[in-house]
Coordinates of C-alpha atoms in Angstrom, one line a residue:
Chain A
X7 CA 54.1 151.7 -77.5
X8 CA 53.2 148.8 -79.7
X9 CA 55.3 145.7 -78.8
X10 CA 55.9 142.9 -81.2
X11 CA 55.7 139.7 -79.2
X12 CA 56.3 136.1 -80.3
X13 CA 52.6 135.4 -79.8
X14 CA 51.6 138.2 -82.1
X15 CA 54.1 137.0 -84.8
X16 CA 52.6 133.5 -84.5
X17 CA 49.0 134.7 -84.9
X18 CA 50.0 137.0 -87.8
X19 CA 51.8 134.1 -89.5
X20 CA 48.8 131.8 -89.2
X21 CA 46.5 134.5 -90.7
X22 CA 48.9 135.2 -93.6
X23 CA 49.3 131.5 -94.3
X24 CA 45.5 131.0 -94.2
X25 CA 44.9 134.0 -96.6
X26 CA 47.6 132.6 -98.9
X27 CA 46.0 129.2 -98.9
X28 CA 42.6 130.6 -99.7
X29 CA 44.1 132.6 -102.6
X30 CA 45.8 129.4 -103.9
X31 CA 42.7 127.4 -103.7
X32 CA 40.3 130.0 -105.1
X33 CA 42.3 132.1 -107.5
X34 CA 44.7 129.5 -108.9
X35 CA 42.3 126.5 -108.5
X36 CA 44.8 124.4 -106.5
X37 CA 43.2 121.1 -105.5
X38 CA 44.7 119.9 -102.2
X39 CA 43.6 116.3 -101.6
X40 CA 43.6 116.8 -97.9
X41 CA 41.3 119.8 -98.2
X42 CA 38.9 117.8 -100.4
X43 CA 38.9 114.9 -98.0
X44 CA 38.3 117.3 -95.0
X45 CA 35.6 119.2 -96.8
X46 CA 33.7 116.1 -97.9
X47 CA 33.9 114.7 -94.3
X48 CA 32.6 117.9 -92.8
X49 CA 30.0 118.3 -95.4
X50 CA 28.6 114.8 -94.9
X51 CA 28.5 115.3 -91.2
X52 CA 26.8 118.7 -91.5
X53 CA 24.3 117.4 -94.1
X54 CA 23.4 114.5 -91.8
X55 CA 22.5 116.9 -89.0
X56 CA 20.5 119.2 -91.4
X57 CA 18.7 116.2 -93.0
X58 CA 17.8 114.7 -89.6
X59 CA 16.3 118.0 -88.4
X60 CA 14.5 118.5 -91.7
X61 CA 13.1 114.9 -91.6
X62 CA 11.9 115.5 -88.0
X63 CA 10.2 118.8 -89.0
X64 CA 8.6 117.0 -92.0
X65 CA 7.3 114.2 -89.9
X66 CA 5.7 116.6 -87.4
X67 CA 4.2 118.5 -90.3
X68 CA 2.8 115.2 -91.8
X69 CA 1.3 114.2 -88.5
X70 CA -0.3 117.7 -88.2
X71 CA -1.6 117.4 -91.8
X72 CA -3.0 113.9 -91.3
X73 CA -4.9 115.0 -88.2
X74 CA -6.2 118.5 -89.2
X75 CA -6.2 118.4 -93.0
X76 CA -7.7 114.9 -93.7
X77 CA -10.7 116.3 -95.5
X78 CA -8.5 118.4 -97.7
X79 CA -6.2 115.4 -98.3
X80 CA -9.1 113.2 -99.4
X81 CA -10.2 115.8 -101.9
X82 CA -6.7 116.2 -103.2
X83 CA -6.3 112.4 -103.5
X84 CA -9.6 112.3 -105.5
X85 CA -8.4 115.1 -107.8
X86 CA -4.9 113.5 -108.3
X87 CA -6.6 110.1 -109.2
X88 CA -8.7 112.0 -111.8
X89 CA -5.6 113.7 -113.2
X90 CA -3.7 110.4 -113.3
X91 CA -6.5 108.8 -115.3
X92 CA -6.4 111.7 -117.8
X93 CA -2.6 111.5 -118.0
X94 CA -2.8 107.7 -118.7
X95 CA -5.1 108.3 -121.6
X96 CA -2.8 111.1 -122.8
X97 CA 0.2 108.8 -122.4
X98 CA -1.4 106.2 -124.7
X99 CA -1.8 108.8 -127.5
X100 CA 1.8 110.1 -126.9
X101 CA 3.1 106.5 -127.3
X102 CA 1.4 106.3 -130.6
X103 CA 2.9 109.6 -131.7
X104 CA 6.3 108.4 -130.5
X105 CA 6.0 105.2 -132.6
X106 CA 4.9 107.3 -135.6
X107 CA 7.9 109.6 -135.0
X108 CA 10.2 106.7 -134.8
X109 CA 9.0 105.3 -138.1
X110 CA 9.4 108.7 -139.8
X111 CA 12.9 109.0 -138.4
X112 CA 13.8 105.6 -139.8
X113 CA 12.5 106.6 -143.2
X114 CA 14.5 109.9 -143.2
X115 CA 17.6 108.5 -141.5
X116 CA 17.3 111.2 -138.8
X117 CA 19.1 110.6 -135.5
X118 CA 17.2 111.0 -132.3
X119 CA 18.5 113.8 -130.1
X120 CA 15.6 114.5 -127.8
X121 CA 15.4 113.6 -124.1
X122 CA 14.4 109.9 -124.5
X123 CA 14.0 107.7 -121.4
X124 CA 16.2 109.7 -119.0
X125 CA 17.2 108.0 -115.7
X126 CA 16.1 110.2 -112.8
X127 CA 16.5 110.1 -109.0
X128 CA 13.9 111.8 -106.9
X129 CA 15.1 113.9 -103.9
X130 CA 13.6 116.0 -101.2
X131 CA 14.7 119.5 -100.5
X132 CA 16.7 119.6 -97.3
X133 CA 17.6 123.3 -97.1
X134 CA 18.7 126.4 -98.7
X135 CA 22.4 127.2 -98.4
X136 CA 22.9 130.5 -96.5
X137 CA 24.6 133.2 -98.6
X138 CA 24.2 136.8 -99.8
X139 CA 24.1 136.2 -103.5
X140 CA 24.7 132.5 -104.2
X141 CA 21.6 130.4 -104.6
X142 CA 22.0 126.7 -103.9
X143 CA 19.8 124.0 -102.5
X144 CA 20.6 120.9 -100.4
X145 CA 18.8 117.8 -101.6
X146 CA 18.4 114.4 -100.0
X147 CA 20.2 112.2 -102.7
X148 CA 23.9 111.7 -103.0
X149 CA 26.6 109.4 -104.3
X150 CA 24.7 106.4 -102.7
X151 CA 21.9 107.1 -105.2
X152 CA 24.4 107.4 -108.2
X153 CA 24.3 111.2 -108.1
X154 CA 27.5 113.0 -109.1
X155 CA 28.7 116.5 -110.0
X156 CA 27.3 118.3 -113.1
X157 CA 24.1 116.4 -113.3
X158 CA 21.0 118.4 -114.3
X159 CA 18.3 119.0 -111.8
X160 CA 14.6 119.6 -112.7
X161 CA 11.4 120.2 -110.9
X162 CA 8.6 117.7 -110.8
X163 CA 7.0 119.7 -113.5
X164 CA 10.1 119.2 -115.7
X165 CA 11.5 122.8 -115.5
X166 CA 15.2 123.2 -115.3
X167 CA 16.2 124.0 -111.7
X168 CA 20.0 123.8 -111.7
X169 CA 23.0 121.5 -111.6
X170 CA 24.6 119.4 -108.9
X171 CA 27.9 121.1 -107.8
X172 CA 28.8 118.7 -105.0
X173 CA 27.6 115.2 -104.2
X174 CA 28.0 113.9 -100.7
X175 CA 27.2 110.4 -99.5
X176 CA 23.5 110.9 -98.9
X177 CA 22.9 114.5 -100.0
X178 CA 24.0 116.9 -102.7
X179 CA 24.3 120.6 -103.3
X180 CA 22.4 122.0 -106.3
X181 CA 23.4 125.4 -107.8
X182 CA 20.1 127.0 -108.9
X183 CA 19.6 128.6 -112.3
X184 CA 19.0 131.9 -110.4
X185 CA 22.6 131.8 -109.0
X186 CA 24.7 134.6 -110.6
X187 CA 27.3 132.0 -111.6
X188 CA 24.9 129.6 -113.4
X189 CA 25.3 129.5 -117.2
X190 CA 23.6 127.2 -119.7
X191 CA 22.9 127.2 -123.4
X192 CA 19.3 128.0 -124.3
X193 CA 17.1 128.6 -127.2
X194 CA 13.6 129.9 -128.1
X195 CA 11.1 127.0 -128.4
X196 CA 9.1 128.7 -131.1
X197 CA 9.0 126.6 -134.3
X198 CA 9.9 129.5 -136.6
X199 CA 12.6 131.1 -134.5
X200 CA 15.0 128.7 -132.6
X201 CA 17.2 131.7 -131.6
X202 CA 20.1 130.7 -129.4
X203 CA 21.5 132.4 -126.4
X204 CA 23.1 131.9 -123.0
X205 CA 20.9 131.7 -119.9
X206 CA 22.3 133.2 -116.7
X207 CA 21.1 134.0 -113.2
X208 CA 20.8 137.6 -112.2
X209 CA 22.1 138.9 -108.9
X210 CA 19.3 140.2 -106.6
X211 CA 16.5 139.0 -109.0
X212 CA 14.5 135.9 -109.4
X213 CA 14.3 136.4 -113.2
X214 CA 17.0 135.2 -115.6
X215 CA 18.8 136.8 -118.4
X216 CA 19.2 135.3 -121.9
X217 CA 22.3 136.9 -123.3
X218 CA 24.3 136.8 -126.5
X219 CA 21.3 136.4 -128.8
X220 CA 22.1 137.4 -132.4
X221 CA 21.1 141.0 -133.1
X222 CA 18.7 140.0 -135.9
X223 CA 17.3 136.9 -134.1
X224 CA 13.5 136.6 -133.9
X225 CA 12.6 136.7 -130.2
X226 CA 9.7 138.4 -128.5
X227 CA 7.9 138.6 -125.1
X228 CA 5.9 135.5 -124.5
X229 CA 8.4 133.1 -126.2
X230 CA 9.2 130.0 -124.2
X231 CA 12.9 129.3 -123.5
X232 CA 14.3 125.8 -123.3
X233 CA 17.7 124.3 -122.9
X234 CA 19.6 124.1 -126.3
X235 CA 21.5 120.9 -125.4
X236 CA 24.5 122.1 -127.5
X237 CA 27.1 121.8 -124.7
X238 CA 26.0 118.3 -123.8
X239 CA 25.7 119.3 -120.1
X240 CA 21.9 119.5 -120.2
X241 CA 19.4 117.5 -122.2
X242 CA 17.8 119.4 -125.0
X243 CA 14.3 120.9 -124.6
X244 CA 14.0 121.3 -120.8
X245 CA 11.7 124.3 -120.1
X246 CA 13.4 127.2 -118.4
X247 CA 11.0 130.2 -118.5
X248 CA 9.1 132.7 -120.6
X249 CA 10.5 135.9 -122.2
X250 CA 9.3 139.0 -120.4
X251 CA 11.2 141.7 -122.4
X252 CA 13.9 142.0 -125.0
X253 CA 16.5 144.8 -125.3
X254 CA 19.4 145.5 -127.6
X255 CA 22.8 144.9 -126.0
X256 CA 26.5 145.5 -126.8
X257 CA 25.7 148.7 -128.7
X258 CA 23.2 146.8 -130.9
X259 CA 25.5 143.9 -131.7
X260 CA 23.4 141.4 -129.8
X261 CA 20.2 141.2 -127.8
X262 CA 19.4 140.4 -124.2
X263 CA 16.1 139.0 -123.0
X264 CA 14.7 138.9 -119.4
X265 CA 13.2 135.5 -118.7
X266 CA 10.8 134.8 -115.9
X267 CA 11.6 131.9 -113.6
X268 CA 8.4 130.9 -111.9
X269 CA 9.7 128.7 -109.2
X270 CA 10.8 130.4 -106.0
X271 CA 13.6 128.5 -104.3
X272 CA 12.0 128.6 -100.9
X273 CA 8.9 126.8 -102.1
X274 CA 10.7 123.9 -103.9
X275 CA 9.9 120.7 -102.0
X276 CA 11.0 117.9 -104.3
X277 CA 13.4 117.7 -107.2
X278 CA 14.4 115.2 -109.9
X279 CA 18.1 114.6 -110.6
X280 CA 18.8 113.4 -114.2
X281 CA 21.5 110.9 -113.7
X282 CA 21.6 109.7 -117.4
X283 CA 20.2 111.2 -120.6
Chain B
X4 CA 30.3 126.2 -70.4
X5 CA 33.6 126.7 -72.0
X6 CA 33.6 128.6 -75.3
X7 CA 35.5 125.9 -77.2
X8 CA 32.5 123.6 -76.6
X9 CA 29.6 126.0 -76.6
X10 CA 30.4 127.9 -79.8
X11 CA 30.6 124.8 -82.1
X12 CA 27.2 123.7 -80.8
X13 CA 25.8 127.2 -81.4
X14 CA 27.3 127.4 -84.9
X15 CA 25.7 124.0 -85.8
X16 CA 22.4 125.1 -84.4
X17 CA 22.5 128.4 -86.2
X18 CA 23.5 126.6 -89.4
X19 CA 20.6 124.2 -89.2
X20 CA 18.1 127.1 -88.3
X21 CA 19.4 129.2 -91.2
X22 CA 19.4 126.4 -93.7
X23 CA 16.0 124.9 -92.8
X24 CA 13.7 127.1 -90.8
X25 CA 14.6 130.6 -91.9
X26 CA 15.0 129.5 -95.6
X27 CA 11.2 128.7 -95.6
X28 CA 10.1 132.1 -94.4
X29 CA 9.0 134.8 -96.9
X30 CA 12.1 136.9 -96.2
X31 CA 14.4 134.0 -96.9
X32 CA 16.6 135.8 -99.4
X33 CA 17.6 138.4 -96.7
X34 CA 19.0 135.9 -94.1
X35 CA 19.1 136.5 -91.2
X36 CA 22.9 136.1 -91.1
X37 CA 23.1 134.3 -87.8
X38 CA 26.7 133.2 -88.4
X39 CA 27.8 136.8 -88.6
X40 CA 26.1 137.5 -85.3
X41 CA 28.0 134.5 -83.7
X42 CA 31.4 135.6 -85.0
X43 CA 30.6 139.2 -83.9
X44 CA 29.5 138.1 -80.4
X45 CA 32.6 135.8 -80.0
X46 CA 35.0 138.7 -80.8
X47 CA 33.1 141.4 -78.9
X48 CA 32.3 139.4 -75.8
X49 CA 35.3 137.1 -75.5
X50 CA 38.2 138.7 -77.4
X51 CA 40.2 138.7 -80.6
X52 CA 41.5 135.1 -80.6
X53 CA 38.0 133.7 -79.9
X54 CA 36.5 136.0 -82.5
X55 CA 39.0 134.9 -85.2
X56 CA 38.7 131.2 -84.3
X57 CA 34.8 131.2 -84.2
X58 CA 34.7 133.4 -87.4
X59 CA 37.0 130.9 -89.2
X60 CA 34.9 127.9 -88.1
X61 CA 31.6 129.5 -89.1
X62 CA 32.9 130.8 -92.4
X63 CA 34.6 127.6 -93.3
X64 CA 31.4 125.6 -92.7
X65 CA 29.4 128.1 -94.8
X66 CA 31.9 127.9 -97.6
X67 CA 31.7 124.1 -97.5
X68 CA 28.0 124.2 -97.7
X69 CA 28.2 126.5 -100.7
X70 CA 30.3 124.0 -102.5
X71 CA 33.7 125.7 -102.1
X72 CA 35.6 125.3 -98.9
X73 CA 38.1 127.9 -97.8
X74 CA 36.6 130.8 -99.6
X75 CA 35.1 134.2 -99.3
X76 CA 33.1 133.6 -96.1
X77 CA 36.0 132.1 -94.3
X78 CA 37.8 135.4 -94.7
X79 CA 34.8 137.7 -94.1
X80 CA 33.7 135.9 -90.9
X81 CA 37.2 136.0 -89.5
X82 CA 37.4 139.7 -90.2
X83 CA 34.0 140.1 -88.5
X84 CA 35.2 138.2 -85.4
X85 CA 38.5 140.0 -85.3
X86 CA 37.0 143.4 -86.1
X87 CA 34.3 143.2 -83.4
X88 CA 37.0 142.5 -80.7
X89 CA 38.3 146.1 -81.5
X90 CA 35.1 147.4 -79.9
X91 CA 35.8 145.7 -76.6
X92 CA 36.2 148.3 -73.9
X93 CA 34.8 151.0 -76.1
X94 CA 31.1 149.9 -76.0
X95 CA 29.4 148.4 -73.0
X96 CA 28.5 144.8 -73.7
X97 CA 25.2 145.2 -71.9
X98 CA 24.2 148.3 -73.8
X99 CA 21.8 146.3 -75.9
X100 CA 20.3 149.1 -78.0
X101 CA 23.8 150.2 -79.0
X102 CA 24.9 146.6 -79.7
X103 CA 21.8 146.2 -81.9
X104 CA 22.9 149.2 -83.9
X105 CA 26.5 147.8 -84.1
X106 CA 25.2 144.5 -85.5
X107 CA 23.3 146.5 -88.1
X108 CA 26.5 148.3 -89.2
X109 CA 28.6 145.1 -89.1
X110 CA 26.1 143.3 -91.3
X111 CA 26.2 146.3 -93.8
X112 CA 30.0 146.2 -93.9
X113 CA 30.0 142.4 -94.3
X114 CA 27.5 142.6 -97.2
X115 CA 29.6 145.3 -98.8
X116 CA 32.7 143.2 -98.5
X117 CA 31.0 140.1 -100.0
X118 CA 29.6 142.4 -102.8
X119 CA 33.1 143.8 -103.6
X120 CA 34.7 140.4 -103.7
X121 CA 32.0 138.6 -105.8
X122 CA 33.1 139.1 -109.4
X123 CA 29.9 137.6 -110.8
X124 CA 27.9 140.2 -108.8
X125 CA 29.8 143.5 -108.7
X126 CA 29.7 144.2 -112.4
X127 CA 26.2 143.0 -113.0
X128 CA 24.1 145.0 -110.5
X129 CA 23.9 148.7 -109.8
X130 CA 25.5 149.4 -106.3
X131 CA 22.6 151.6 -105.2
X132 CA 20.1 148.8 -106.1
X133 CA 22.3 146.3 -104.2
X134 CA 22.2 148.6 -101.1
X135 CA 18.5 149.3 -101.2
X136 CA 17.3 145.8 -102.2
X137 CA 19.8 143.6 -100.5
X138 CA 22.2 145.2 -98.0
X139 CA 19.6 147.2 -96.0
X140 CA 16.9 144.5 -95.7
X141 CA 19.5 142.0 -94.7
X142 CA 21.0 144.3 -92.1
X143 CA 17.6 145.1 -90.6
X144 CA 16.6 141.5 -90.5
X145 CA 19.9 140.3 -89.0
X146 CA 19.8 143.1 -86.5
X147 CA 16.3 142.1 -85.2
X148 CA 17.0 138.4 -85.0
X149 CA 20.6 138.8 -84.2
X150 CA 20.1 140.7 -81.0
X151 CA 18.3 137.7 -79.6
X152 CA 21.2 135.5 -80.4
X153 CA 23.6 138.0 -78.9
X154 CA 21.5 138.0 -75.7
X155 CA 21.6 134.2 -75.6
X156 CA 25.4 134.2 -76.0
X157 CA 25.8 137.1 -73.5
X158 CA 23.9 135.4 -70.7
X159 CA 24.6 131.7 -71.4
X160 CA 28.1 131.6 -72.8
X161 CA 29.9 134.8 -71.9
X162 CA 28.5 134.7 -68.3
X163 CA 26.3 137.8 -68.6
X164 CA 26.9 140.4 -65.9
X165 CA 29.9 138.5 -64.6
X166 CA 31.7 139.0 -67.9
X167 CA 31.4 142.7 -67.6
X168 CA 34.6 144.3 -66.3
X169 CA 36.8 141.3 -67.0

């Protein structure tokens, strides 16, 4: 027959207490200072181990590259120098356009709301957090580099990648746009449309969903989607992806578009964190 | 080596492997779920208490790395560690083909539990699609890599043949 012993009561009490605490923290959003302190401490320690291993692996890879891929690297260097020269010329013309734009704004008393001179911090990808559905990256910049929660993260190409959800001392966690919980305001970048919607990650897919688009909004496959900047959490105009398909939603009261997200999380090597915009 | 020392080391190593090495492979979105295998092995090879403790530690670390702390994975890993201890005495620990199959089913159950408890996922994906495109590939991948981890724990930590019959 099943006997209830003191030991069993003790174990059961601990489990019940633990489940209750988890419920309190997650369902009712209780913020225990001790938990935060403990979590941050463990996270920083764990991130240190992971960063060290990743740095070692990168160093080995770099040594391998410098020995066996020197010819390829010289060619790449030559190509990048050429690209840099082209971009420098392009930059000069952009500066002229900017000055012209500024003069016209002053004439029309229009305020500037584009991403002008953002402060960014470069970071290396350290790892991908292990989870079934959540998509988050660990990157090598933290509070020591002025990184804090809710800062936008972009790729080196300028595409929106995600948002910082936790900043440790020397590393941070970035929730990717492909995470099912990620939400941001977005709009169509076409001059004659500007349709608004909400961009969200899709579980089990690398594509995104643009939801809550007005039922009569002008949106079609091939349209580029950028951040709307309405919420103030993200700068306006960061590229997100391209519309693949559009379907009516909510019994025709709105539209939903599937948006391609070309960056695969496992191939992201470096990111830029926008610390001020 | 005592389990109180060896399992934390193993959890950290698995964590680093899962976060850095396996996340760069083409099948990165399917795991493998090494922490599940560790929680399973602790419960199945050493007992309920060990399974619960190791499951808690592995899940808690994972939740911290996901930006939460004390969350879904803390509970699910504890259940894995506690649940696997129920199989002690019913399945031979050295029956590796059968243990491989059990790891497969434990991964499936774990994925199902996470799916059912993830509010942002459950209403936004067809369950059949989730099973075919996520649960099954993850279970197969975890089973194949996980059995190697189980063998490592069986021989190095649980004492291999000596553990049998205890």
